[in-house]
Amino acid sequence: MRKHIVAGNWKMNNGLIQTETLISELKQQEKTSDAEVMIAPSFTNLWHAFEATRQYDIEVVAQNMHFSEKGACTGEVSAGMLKSLGIKTVILGHSERRAYYNETDQSLAKKVDAALANNMRIIFCFGEELSDRKAGRQEDVVEHQIKAALFHLNASAFEHIVLAYEPVWAIGTGETASPEQAQDMHAFIRKTLENTYGKNVSESVSILYGGSVKPANAKEIFSKPDVDGGLIGGASLNAEDFFAIVNAF
Ligand code: PGA
């Protein structure tokens, strides 16, 4: 059985006090679904968030990391540093990082290797831009992004990988992929995995959808057979909204 996962990507939001407040509100929510719950605060708040959620069913994950172990990389954070806090999962390849911080297929492949070498789980993000979808090449783009960063791995590595399909045109725009568009792409991704790694792998990897998921549309998106959860931006900053999405399973 694939895991259901709902992960909140806080992006560059919430200082220490706001982090404390949001976490205490999250702790008051009732979870009625089987979904794993994750939140990804900024680096500066990871330790506090980790400590504050210790007794709770909420995993604190990182939004990014560098591929190097250590050294002259001013402003960067390594997998080992995250591990030293107890962080076990990292988001890699978010479209904002690809678009604004020069993340390439090559650097992402190195980050994937570094995370796996540190026994971390990866939420690997990818997705086409609006121009790609208009030109009908969304599947080619997605296939390329997945293959370039992940397909040098052997099958067992996929036990540590969660995929997150996030069409760039749907992120923070209020524009959501229709449940059918999400399902079609997720089925295509699963087929792409199956073609190289076989059904055991393709049927066991969780594929999340991200892009303007809200309490109002989560149930319908999550009802699709190949959608195993969501990566939630804006709506993860409100505890009630976030748990309404968590409980949409
Ligand atoms: P959004 O962001 O839910 O605000 O569209 C999703 C994401 O970027 O992961």
mmCIF file of N, CA and C in Angstrom, residues 65-184:
data_model
loop_
_atom_site.group_PDB
_atom_site.id
_atom_site.type_symbol
_atom_site.label_atom_id
_atom_site.label_comp_id
_atom_site.label_asym_id
_atom_site.label_seq_id
_atom_site.Cartn_x
_atom_site.Cartn_y
_atom_site.Cartn_z
ATOM 1 N N MET A 65 18.598 21.669 0.345
ATOM 2 C CA MET A 65 19.917 21.450 0.953
ATOM 3 C C MET A 65 20.967 21.550 -0.143
ATOM 4 N N HIS A 66 22.213 21.638 0.253
ATOM 5 C CA HIS A 66 23.316 21.649 -0.717
ATOM 6 C C HIS A 66 23.804 20.218 -0.924
ATOM 7 N N PHE A 67 24.462 19.981 -2.061
ATOM 8 C CA PHE A 67 24.941 18.611 -2.298
ATOM 9 C C PHE A 67 26.286 18.321 -1.643
ATOM 10 N N SER A 68 27.025 19.388 -1.277
ATOM 11 C CA SER A 68 28.335 19.134 -0.657
ATOM 12 C C SER A 68 28.165 18.761 0.810
ATOM 13 N N GLU A 69 29.141 18.051 1.296
ATOM 14 C CA GLU A 69 29.138 17.612 2.697
ATOM 15 C C GLU A 69 29.398 18.779 3.647
ATOM 16 N N LYS A 70 30.384 19.609 3.252
ATOM 17 C CA LYS A 70 30.761 20.762 4.077
ATOM 18 C C LYS A 70 31.743 21.618 3.271
ATOM 19 N N GLY A 71 32.114 22.767 3.840
ATOM 20 C CA GLY A 71 33.176 23.535 3.203
ATOM 21 C C GLY A 71 32.761 24.934 2.799
ATOM 22 N N ALA A 72 33.450 25.468 1.787
ATOM 23 C CA ALA A 72 33.325 26.877 1.417
ATOM 24 C C ALA A 72 32.090 27.102 0.548
ATOM 25 N N CYS A 73 30.917 27.050 1.154
ATOM 26 C CA CYS A 73 29.647 27.242 0.433
ATOM 27 C C CYS A 73 28.798 28.196 1.266
ATOM 28 N N THR A 74 29.223 29.444 1.322
ATOM 29 C CA THR A 74 28.583 30.422 2.213
ATOM 30 C C THR A 74 27.065 30.460 2.015
ATOM 31 N N GLY A 75 26.372 30.373 3.121
ATOM 32 C CA GLY A 75 24.915 30.476 3.069
ATOM 33 C C GLY A 75 24.194 29.174 2.815
ATOM 34 N N GLU A 76 24.922 28.091 2.668
ATOM 35 C CA GLU A 76 24.285 26.811 2.337
ATOM 36 C C GLU A 76 24.193 25.886 3.548
ATOM 37 N N VAL A 77 23.371 24.864 3.423
ATOM 38 C CA VAL A 77 23.138 23.896 4.495
ATOM 39 C C VAL A 77 23.262 22.491 3.913
ATOM 40 N N SER A 78 24.003 21.628 4.608
ATOM 41 C CA SER A 78 24.252 20.285 4.063
ATOM 42 C C SER A 78 23.277 19.256 4.631
ATOM 43 N N ALA A 79 23.250 18.089 3.979
ATOM 44 C CA ALA A 79 22.418 16.985 4.474
ATOM 45 C C ALA A 79 22.836 16.602 5.892
ATOM 46 N N GLY A 80 24.158 16.583 6.135
ATOM 47 C CA GLY A 80 24.653 16.217 7.459
ATOM 48 C C GLY A 80 24.162 17.175 8.539
ATOM 49 N N MET A 81 24.098 18.448 8.192
ATOM 50 C CA MET A 81 23.596 19.438 9.164
ATOM 51 C C MET A 81 22.123 19.181 9.472
ATOM 52 N N LEU A 82 21.353 18.876 8.438
ATOM 53 C CA LEU A 82 19.927 18.577 8.661
ATOM 54 C C LEU A 82 19.789 17.335 9.528
ATOM 55 N N LYS A 83 20.588 16.318 9.187
ATOM 56 C CA LYS A 83 20.528 15.072 9.965
ATOM 57 C C LYS A 83 20.884 15.323 11.429
ATOM 58 N N SER A 84 21.834 16.226 11.652
ATOM 59 C CA SER A 84 22.266 16.482 13.029
ATOM 60 C C SER A 84 21.143 17.085 13.874
ATOM 61 N N LEU A 85 20.128 17.674 13.221
ATOM 62 C CA LEU A 85 18.958 18.181 13.956
ATOM 63 C C LEU A 85 17.906 17.089 14.146
ATOM 64 N N GLY A 86 18.035 16.009 13.391
ATOM 65 C CA GLY A 86 17.003 14.966 13.426
ATOM 66 C C GLY A 86 16.085 15.026 12.218
ATOM 67 N N ILE A 87 16.391 15.913 11.269
ATOM 68 C CA ILE A 87 15.557 16.028 10.066
ATOM 69 C C ILE A 87 15.868 14.850 9.137
ATOM 70 N N LYS A 88 14.818 14.177 8.692
ATOM 71 C CA LYS A 88 15.017 12.947 7.908
ATOM 72 C C LYS A 88 14.542 13.059 6.466
ATOM 73 N N THR A 89 13.904 14.178 6.141
ATOM 74 C CA THR A 89 13.317 14.314 4.797
ATOM 75 C C THR A 89 13.622 15.702 4.259
ATOM 76 N N VAL A 90 13.874 15.774 2.943
ATOM 77 C CA VAL A 90 14.162 17.081 2.326
ATOM 78 C C VAL A 90 13.389 17.202 1.013
ATOM 79 N N ILE A 91 12.868 18.393 0.778
ATOM 80 C CA ILE A 91 12.234 18.701 -0.510
ATOM 81 C C ILE A 91 13.345 19.115 -1.475
ATOM 82 N N LEU A 92 13.361 18.557 -2.655
ATOM 83 C CA LEU A 92 14.361 18.948 -3.661
ATOM 84 C C LEU A 92 13.664 19.264 -4.982
ATOM 85 N N GLY A 93 14.210 20.250 -5.692
ATOM 86 C CA GLY A 93 13.756 20.532 -7.054
ATOM 87 C C GLY A 93 12.491 21.356 -7.161
ATOM 88 N N HIS A 94 12.119 22.055 -6.092
ATOM 89 C CA HIS A 94 10.923 22.885 -6.192
ATOM 90 C C HIS A 94 11.072 23.873 -7.356
ATOM 91 N N SER A 95 9.990 24.161 -8.037
ATOM 92 C CA SER A 95 10.081 24.995 -9.250
ATOM 93 C C SER A 95 10.615 26.391 -8.952
ATOM 94 N N GLU A 96 10.372 26.899 -7.726
ATOM 95 C CA GLU A 96 10.933 28.218 -7.403
ATOM 96 C C GLU A 96 12.450 28.141 -7.331
ATOM 97 N N ARG A 97 12.977 27.051 -6.853
ATOM 98 C CA ARG A 97 14.432 26.889 -6.793
ATOM 99 C C ARG A 97 15.002 26.672 -8.197
ATOM 100 N N ARG A 98 14.261 25.941 -9.018
ATOM 101 C CA ARG A 98 14.743 25.754 -10.398
ATOM 102 C C ARG A 98 14.734 27.101 -11.129
ATOM 103 N N ALA A 99 13.671 27.899 -10.918
ATOM 104 C CA ALA A 99 13.519 29.132 -11.697
ATOM 105 C C ALA A 99 14.395 30.267 -11.186
ATOM 106 N N TYR A 100 14.527 30.405 -9.858
ATOM 107 C CA TYR A 100 15.204 31.601 -9.326
ATOM 108 C C TYR A 100 16.600 31.328 -8.784
ATOM 109 N N TYR A 101 16.948 30.073 -8.536
ATOM 110 C CA TYR A 101 18.241 29.788 -7.894
ATOM 111 C C TYR A 101 19.072 28.796 -8.687
ATOM 112 N N ASN A 102 18.802 28.783 -9.980
ATOM 113 C CA ASN A 102 19.648 28.019 -10.905
ATOM 114 C C ASN A 102 19.762 26.545 -10.592
ATOM 115 N N GLU A 103 18.738 25.937 -10.063
ATOM 116 C CA GLU A 103 18.829 24.490 -9.852
ATOM 117 C C GLU A 103 18.665 23.810 -11.203
ATOM 118 N N THR A 104 19.584 22.959 -11.522
ATOM 119 C CA THR A 104 19.553 22.281 -12.814
ATOM 120 C C THR A 104 19.359 20.778 -12.584
ATOM 121 N N ASP A 105 19.099 20.077 -13.664
ATOM 122 C CA ASP A 105 18.982 18.614 -13.558
ATOM 123 C C ASP A 105 20.257 18.033 -12.952
ATOM 124 N N GLN A 106 21.399 18.607 -13.339
ATOM 125 C CA GLN A 106 22.681 18.085 -12.857
ATOM 126 C C GLN A 106 22.857 18.341 -11.368
ATOM 127 N N SER A 107 22.579 19.562 -10.936
ATOM 128 C CA SER A 107 22.767 19.831 -9.505
ATOM 129 C C SER A 107 21.749 19.042 -8.693
ATOM 130 N N LEU A 108 20.558 18.852 -9.251
ATOM 131 C CA LEU A 108 19.554 18.076 -8.512
ATOM 132 C C LEU A 108 19.960 16.615 -8.386
ATOM 133 N N ALA A 109 20.550 16.071 -9.437
ATOM 134 C CA ALA A 109 21.010 14.674 -9.344
ATOM 135 C C ALA A 109 22.048 14.547 -8.226
ATOM 136 N N LYS A 110 22.900 15.569 -8.100
ATOM 137 C CA LYS A 110 23.916 15.532 -7.018
ATOM 138 C C LYS A 110 23.260 15.663 -5.647
ATOM 139 N N LYS A 111 22.251 16.503 -5.555
ATOM 140 C CA LYS A 111 21.536 16.645 -4.276
ATOM 141 C C LYS A 111 20.830 15.343 -3.907
ATOM 142 N N VAL A 112 20.237 14.712 -4.900
ATOM 143 C CA VAL A 112 19.564 13.427 -4.662
ATOM 144 C C VAL A 112 20.577 12.427 -4.100
ATOM 145 N N ASP A 113 21.735 12.355 -4.727
ATOM 146 C CA ASP A 113 22.759 11.401 -4.261
ATOM 147 C C ASP A 113 23.209 11.730 -2.839
ATOM 148 N N ALA A 114 23.391 13.026 -2.561
ATOM 149 C CA ALA A 114 23.859 13.418 -1.221
ATOM 150 C C ALA A 114 22.803 13.097 -0.168
ATOM 151 N N ALA A 115 21.543 13.336 -0.494
ATOM 152 C CA ALA A 115 20.473 13.038 0.465
ATOM 153 C C ALA A 115 20.423 11.532 0.733
ATOM 154 N N LEU A 116 20.492 10.744 -0.325
ATOM 155 C CA LEU A 116 20.419 9.284 -0.149
ATOM 156 C C LEU A 116 21.637 8.763 0.609
ATOM 157 N N ALA A 117 22.798 9.344 0.331
ATOM 158 C CA ALA A 117 24.014 8.920 1.040
ATOM 159 C C ALA A 117 23.890 9.191 2.535
ATOM 160 N N ASN A 118 23.042 10.146 2.885
ATOM 161 C CA ASN A 118 22.800 10.462 4.301
ATOM 162 C C ASN A 118 21.517 9.813 4.825
ATOM 163 N N ASN A 119 21.038 8.814 4.078
ATOM 164 C CA ASN A 119 19.822 8.086 4.492
ATOM 165 C C ASN A 119 18.613 8.974 4.661
ATOM 166 N N MET A 120 18.526 9.998 3.840
ATOM 167 C CA MET A 120 17.351 10.879 3.949
ATOM 168 C C MET A 120 16.304 10.499 2.923
ATOM 169 N N ARG A 121 15.073 10.831 3.252
ATOM 170 C CA ARG A 121 13.982 10.671 2.293
ATOM 171 C C ARG A 121 13.872 11.963 1.495
ATOM 172 N N ILE A 122 13.482 11.824 0.232
ATOM 173 C CA ILE A 122 13.424 12.988 -0.661
ATOM 174 C C ILE A 122 11.999 13.172 -1.177
ATOM 175 N N ILE A 123 11.526 14.412 -1.124
ATOM 176 C CA ILE A 123 10.307 14.756 -1.867
ATOM 177 C C ILE A 123 10.789 15.482 -3.103
ATOM 178 N N PHE A 124 10.752 14.807 -4.241
ATOM 179 C CA PHE A 124 11.340 15.357 -5.456
ATOM 180 C C PHE A 124 10.260 16.035 -6.309
ATOM 181 N N CYS A 125 10.440 17.356 -6.527
ATOM 182 C CA CYS A 125 9.421 18.148 -7.242
ATOM 183 C C CYS A 125 9.810 18.371 -8.702
ATOM 184 N N PHE A 126 8.803 18.452 -9.524
ATOM 185 C CA PHE A 126 9.003 18.691 -10.955
ATOM 186 C C PHE A 126 7.654 19.116 -11.527
ATOM 187 N N GLY A 127 7.659 19.653 -12.733
ATOM 188 C CA GLY A 127 6.399 20.034 -13.359
ATOM 189 C C GLY A 127 6.644 20.978 -14.514
ATOM 190 N N GLU A 128 5.688 20.998 -15.419
ATOM 191 C CA GLU A 128 5.863 21.797 -16.640
ATOM 192 C C GLU A 128 5.402 23.237 -16.434
ATOM 193 N N GLU A 129 5.872 24.122 -17.298
ATOM 194 C CA GLU A 129 5.408 25.506 -17.299
ATOM 195 C C GLU A 129 4.171 25.619 -18.201
ATOM 196 N N LEU A 130 3.522 26.770 -18.105
ATOM 197 C CA LEU A 130 2.297 26.961 -18.891
ATOM 198 C C LEU A 130 2.568 26.817 -20.395
ATOM 199 N N SER A 131 3.715 27.371 -20.826
ATOM 200 C CA SER A 131 4.027 27.302 -22.265
ATOM 201 C C SER A 131 4.196 25.847 -22.714
ATOM 202 N N ASP A 132 4.729 25.008 -21.829
ATOM 203 C CA ASP A 132 4.875 23.586 -22.166
ATOM 204 C C ASP A 132 3.500 22.947 -22.349
ATOM 205 N N ARG A 133 2.603 23.263 -21.410
ATOM 206 C CA ARG A 133 1.272 22.636 -21.495
ATOM 207 C C ARG A 133 0.534 23.135 -22.734
ATOM 208 N N LYS A 134 0.672 24.434 -23.016
ATOM 209 C CA LYS A 134 -0.020 24.970 -24.197
ATOM 210 C C LYS A 134 0.485 24.295 -25.466
ATOM 211 N N ALA A 135 1.782 23.947 -25.460
ATOM 212 C CA ALA A 135 2.367 23.315 -26.640
ATOM 213 C C ALA A 135 2.175 21.794 -26.612
ATOM 214 N N GLY A 136 1.533 21.288 -25.565
ATOM 215 C CA GLY A 136 1.247 19.846 -25.488
ATOM 216 C C GLY A 136 2.464 18.998 -25.155
ATOM 217 N N ARG A 137 3.518 19.629 -24.602
ATOM 218 C CA ARG A 137 4.724 18.827 -24.333
ATOM 219 C C ARG A 137 4.934 18.576 -22.837
ATOM 220 N N GLN A 138 3.852 18.656 -22.044
ATOM 221 C CA GLN A 138 4.006 18.484 -20.593
ATOM 222 C C GLN A 138 4.576 17.123 -20.210
ATOM 223 N N GLU A 139 4.176 16.081 -20.924
ATOM 224 C CA GLU A 139 4.697 14.751 -20.543
ATOM 225 C C GLU A 139 6.186 14.642 -20.852
ATOM 226 N N ASP A 140 6.608 15.199 -21.977
ATOM 227 C CA ASP A 140 8.042 15.153 -22.322
ATOM 228 C C ASP A 140 8.873 15.887 -21.269
ATOM 229 N N VAL A 141 8.380 17.045 -20.844
ATOM 230 C CA VAL A 141 9.126 17.855 -19.865
ATOM 231 C C VAL A 141 9.243 17.088 -18.548
ATOM 232 N N VAL A 142 8.129 16.557 -18.100
ATOM 233 C CA VAL A 142 8.114 15.843 -16.823
ATOM 234 C C VAL A 142 8.996 14.583 -16.896
ATOM 235 N N GLU A 143 8.884 13.863 -17.977
ATOM 236 C CA GLU A 143 9.701 12.654 -18.132
ATOM 237 C C GLU A 143 11.186 13.013 -18.087
ATOM 238 N N HIS A 144 11.524 14.098 -18.768
ATOM 239 C CA HIS A 144 12.928 14.522 -18.771
ATOM 240 C C HIS A 144 13.393 14.897 -17.356
ATOM 241 N N GLN A 145 12.579 15.671 -16.641
ATOM 242 C CA GLN A 145 12.985 16.118 -15.298
ATOM 243 C C GLN A 145 13.199 14.927 -14.362
ATOM 244 N N ILE A 146 12.303 13.959 -14.444
ATOM 245 C CA ILE A 146 12.418 12.797 -13.552
ATOM 246 C C ILE A 146 13.639 11.958 -13.926
ATOM 247 N N LYS A 147 13.754 11.697 -15.228
ATOM 248 C CA LYS A 147 14.846 10.815 -15.653
ATOM 249 C C LYS A 147 16.210 11.439 -15.371
ATOM 250 N N ALA A 148 16.334 12.751 -15.617
ATOM 251 C CA ALA A 148 17.638 13.403 -15.485
ATOM 252 C C ALA A 148 18.142 13.394 -14.043
ATOM 253 N N ALA A 149 17.235 13.484 -13.083
ATOM 254 C CA ALA A 149 17.696 13.591 -11.688
ATOM 255 C C ALA A 149 17.618 12.277 -10.925
ATOM 256 N N LEU A 150 16.822 11.326 -11.425
ATOM 257 C CA LEU A 150 16.572 10.126 -10.608
ATOM 258 C C LEU A 150 16.913 8.795 -11.267
ATOM 259 N N PHE A 151 16.973 8.762 -12.599
ATOM 260 C CA PHE A 151 17.029 7.438 -13.221
ATOM 261 C C PHE A 151 18.430 6.828 -13.286
ATOM 262 N N HIS A 152 19.395 7.473 -12.629
ATOM 263 C CA HIS A 152 20.689 6.811 -12.446
ATOM 264 C C HIS A 152 20.645 5.937 -11.188
ATOM 265 N N LEU A 153 19.550 6.024 -10.432
ATOM 266 C CA LEU A 153 19.458 5.283 -9.160
ATOM 267 C C LEU A 153 19.053 3.841 -9.405
ATOM 268 N N ASN A 154 19.379 2.973 -8.440
ATOM 269 C CA ASN A 154 18.840 1.626 -8.571
ATOM 270 C C ASN A 154 17.475 1.545 -7.892
ATOM 271 N N ALA A 155 16.774 0.438 -8.166
ATOM 272 C CA ALA A 155 15.367 0.347 -7.763
ATOM 273 C C ALA A 155 15.173 0.566 -6.265
ATOM 274 N N SER A 156 16.097 0.054 -5.457
ATOM 275 C CA SER A 156 15.877 0.127 -4.009
ATOM 276 C C SER A 156 15.902 1.575 -3.498
ATOM 277 N N ALA A 157 16.557 2.471 -4.235
ATOM 278 C CA ALA A 157 16.602 3.877 -3.811
ATOM 279 C C ALA A 157 15.205 4.491 -3.779
ATOM 280 N N PHE A 158 14.299 3.944 -4.592
ATOM 281 C CA PHE A 158 12.966 4.545 -4.669
ATOM 282 C C PHE A 158 12.137 4.339 -3.400
ATOM 283 N N GLU A 159 12.623 3.482 -2.510
ATOM 284 C CA GLU A 159 11.974 3.378 -1.185
ATOM 285 C C GLU A 159 12.089 4.697 -0.422
ATOM 286 N N HIS A 160 13.077 5.513 -0.810
ATOM 287 C CA HIS A 160 13.328 6.765 -0.086
ATOM 288 C C HIS A 160 12.869 7.989 -0.866
ATOM 289 N N ILE A 161 12.102 7.743 -1.925
ATOM 290 C CA ILE A 161 11.717 8.867 -2.780
ATOM 291 C C ILE A 161 10.195 9.007 -2.883
ATOM 292 N N VAL A 162 9.764 10.234 -2.698
ATOM 293 C CA VAL A 162 8.368 10.614 -2.916
ATOM 294 C C VAL A 162 8.401 11.595 -4.079
ATOM 295 N N LEU A 163 7.503 11.449 -5.024
ATOM 296 C CA LEU A 163 7.481 12.368 -6.155
ATOM 297 C C LEU A 163 6.390 13.416 -5.944
ATOM 298 N N ALA A 164 6.654 14.636 -6.387
ATOM 299 C CA ALA A 164 5.646 15.694 -6.265
ATOM 300 C C ALA A 164 5.502 16.404 -7.602
ATOM 301 N N TYR A 165 4.387 16.118 -8.268
ATOM 302 C CA TYR A 165 4.092 16.782 -9.534
ATOM 303 C C TYR A 165 3.463 18.142 -9.249
ATOM 304 N N GLU A 166 4.162 19.188 -9.668
ATOM 305 C CA GLU A 166 3.665 20.551 -9.415
ATOM 306 C C GLU A 166 3.743 21.362 -10.707
ATOM 307 N N PRO A 167 2.649 21.383 -11.464
ATOM 308 C CA PRO A 167 2.666 22.212 -12.678
ATOM 309 C C PRO A 167 2.915 23.666 -12.297
ATOM 310 N N VAL A 168 3.919 24.273 -12.910
ATOM 311 C CA VAL A 168 4.347 25.619 -12.481
ATOM 312 C C VAL A 168 3.202 26.620 -12.603
ATOM 313 N N TRP A 169 2.367 26.440 -13.591
ATOM 314 C CA TRP A 169 1.253 27.382 -13.818
ATOM 315 C C TRP A 169 0.180 27.292 -12.733
ATOM 316 N N ALA A 170 0.269 26.295 -11.877
ATOM 317 C CA ALA A 170 -0.751 26.139 -10.829
ATOM 318 C C ALA A 170 -0.225 26.517 -9.449
ATOM 319 N N ILE A 171 1.049 26.922 -9.364
ATOM 320 C CA ILE A 171 1.625 27.189 -8.045
ATOM 321 C C ILE A 171 1.395 28.634 -7.643
ATOM 322 N N GLY A 172 0.675 28.808 -6.550
ATOM 323 C CA GLY A 172 0.436 30.139 -5.996
ATOM 324 C C GLY A 172 -0.419 31.018 -6.889
ATOM 325 N N THR A 173 -1.050 30.434 -7.889
ATOM 326 C CA THR A 173 -1.802 31.229 -8.859
ATOM 327 C C THR A 173 -3.300 31.136 -8.634
ATOM 328 N N GLY A 174 -3.733 30.199 -7.796
ATOM 329 C CA GLY A 174 -5.167 29.959 -7.635
ATOM 330 C C GLY A 174 -5.692 29.053 -8.733
ATOM 331 N N GLU A 175 -4.860 28.832 -9.729
ATOM 332 C CA GLU A 175 -5.206 27.957 -10.865
ATOM 333 C C GLU A 175 -4.814 26.527 -10.495
ATOM 334 N N THR A 176 -5.748 25.626 -10.407
ATOM 335 C CA THR A 176 -5.401 24.241 -10.056
ATOM 336 C C THR A 176 -5.515 23.372 -11.300
ATOM 337 N N ALA A 177 -4.635 22.393 -11.418
ATOM 338 C CA ALA A 177 -4.856 21.390 -12.461
ATOM 339 C C ALA A 177 -6.171 20.706 -12.128
ATOM 340 N N SER A 178 -6.947 20.374 -13.127
ATOM 341 C CA SER A 178 -8.193 19.659 -12.829
ATOM 342 C C SER A 178 -7.811 18.292 -12.269
ATOM 343 N N PRO A 179 -8.699 17.693 -11.478
ATOM 344 C CA PRO A 179 -8.387 16.361 -10.961
ATOM 345 C C PRO A 179 -8.027 15.390 -12.091
ATOM 346 N N GLU A 180 -8.655 15.559 -13.249
ATOM 347 C CA GLU A 180 -8.353 14.665 -14.390
ATOM 348 C C GLU A 180 -6.955 14.947 -14.936
ATOM 349 N N GLN A 181 -6.580 16.232 -15.009
ATOM 350 C CA GLN A 181 -5.218 16.555 -15.491
ATOM 351 C C GLN A 181 -4.176 15.989 -14.528
ATOM 352 N N ALA A 182 -4.456 16.105 -13.225
ATOM 353 C CA ALA A 182 -3.513 15.563 -12.238
ATOM 354 C C ALA A 182 -3.438 14.047 -12.390
ATOM 355 N N GLN A 183 -4.591 13.394 -12.460
ATOM 356 C CA GLN A 183 -4.608 11.936 -12.589
ATOM 357 C C GLN A 183 -3.862 11.484 -13.852
ATOM 358 N N ASP A 184 -4.128 12.151 -14.978
ATOM 359 C CA ASP A 184 -3.468 11.747 -16.234
ATOM 360 C C ASP A 184 -1.953 11.823 -16.084
#
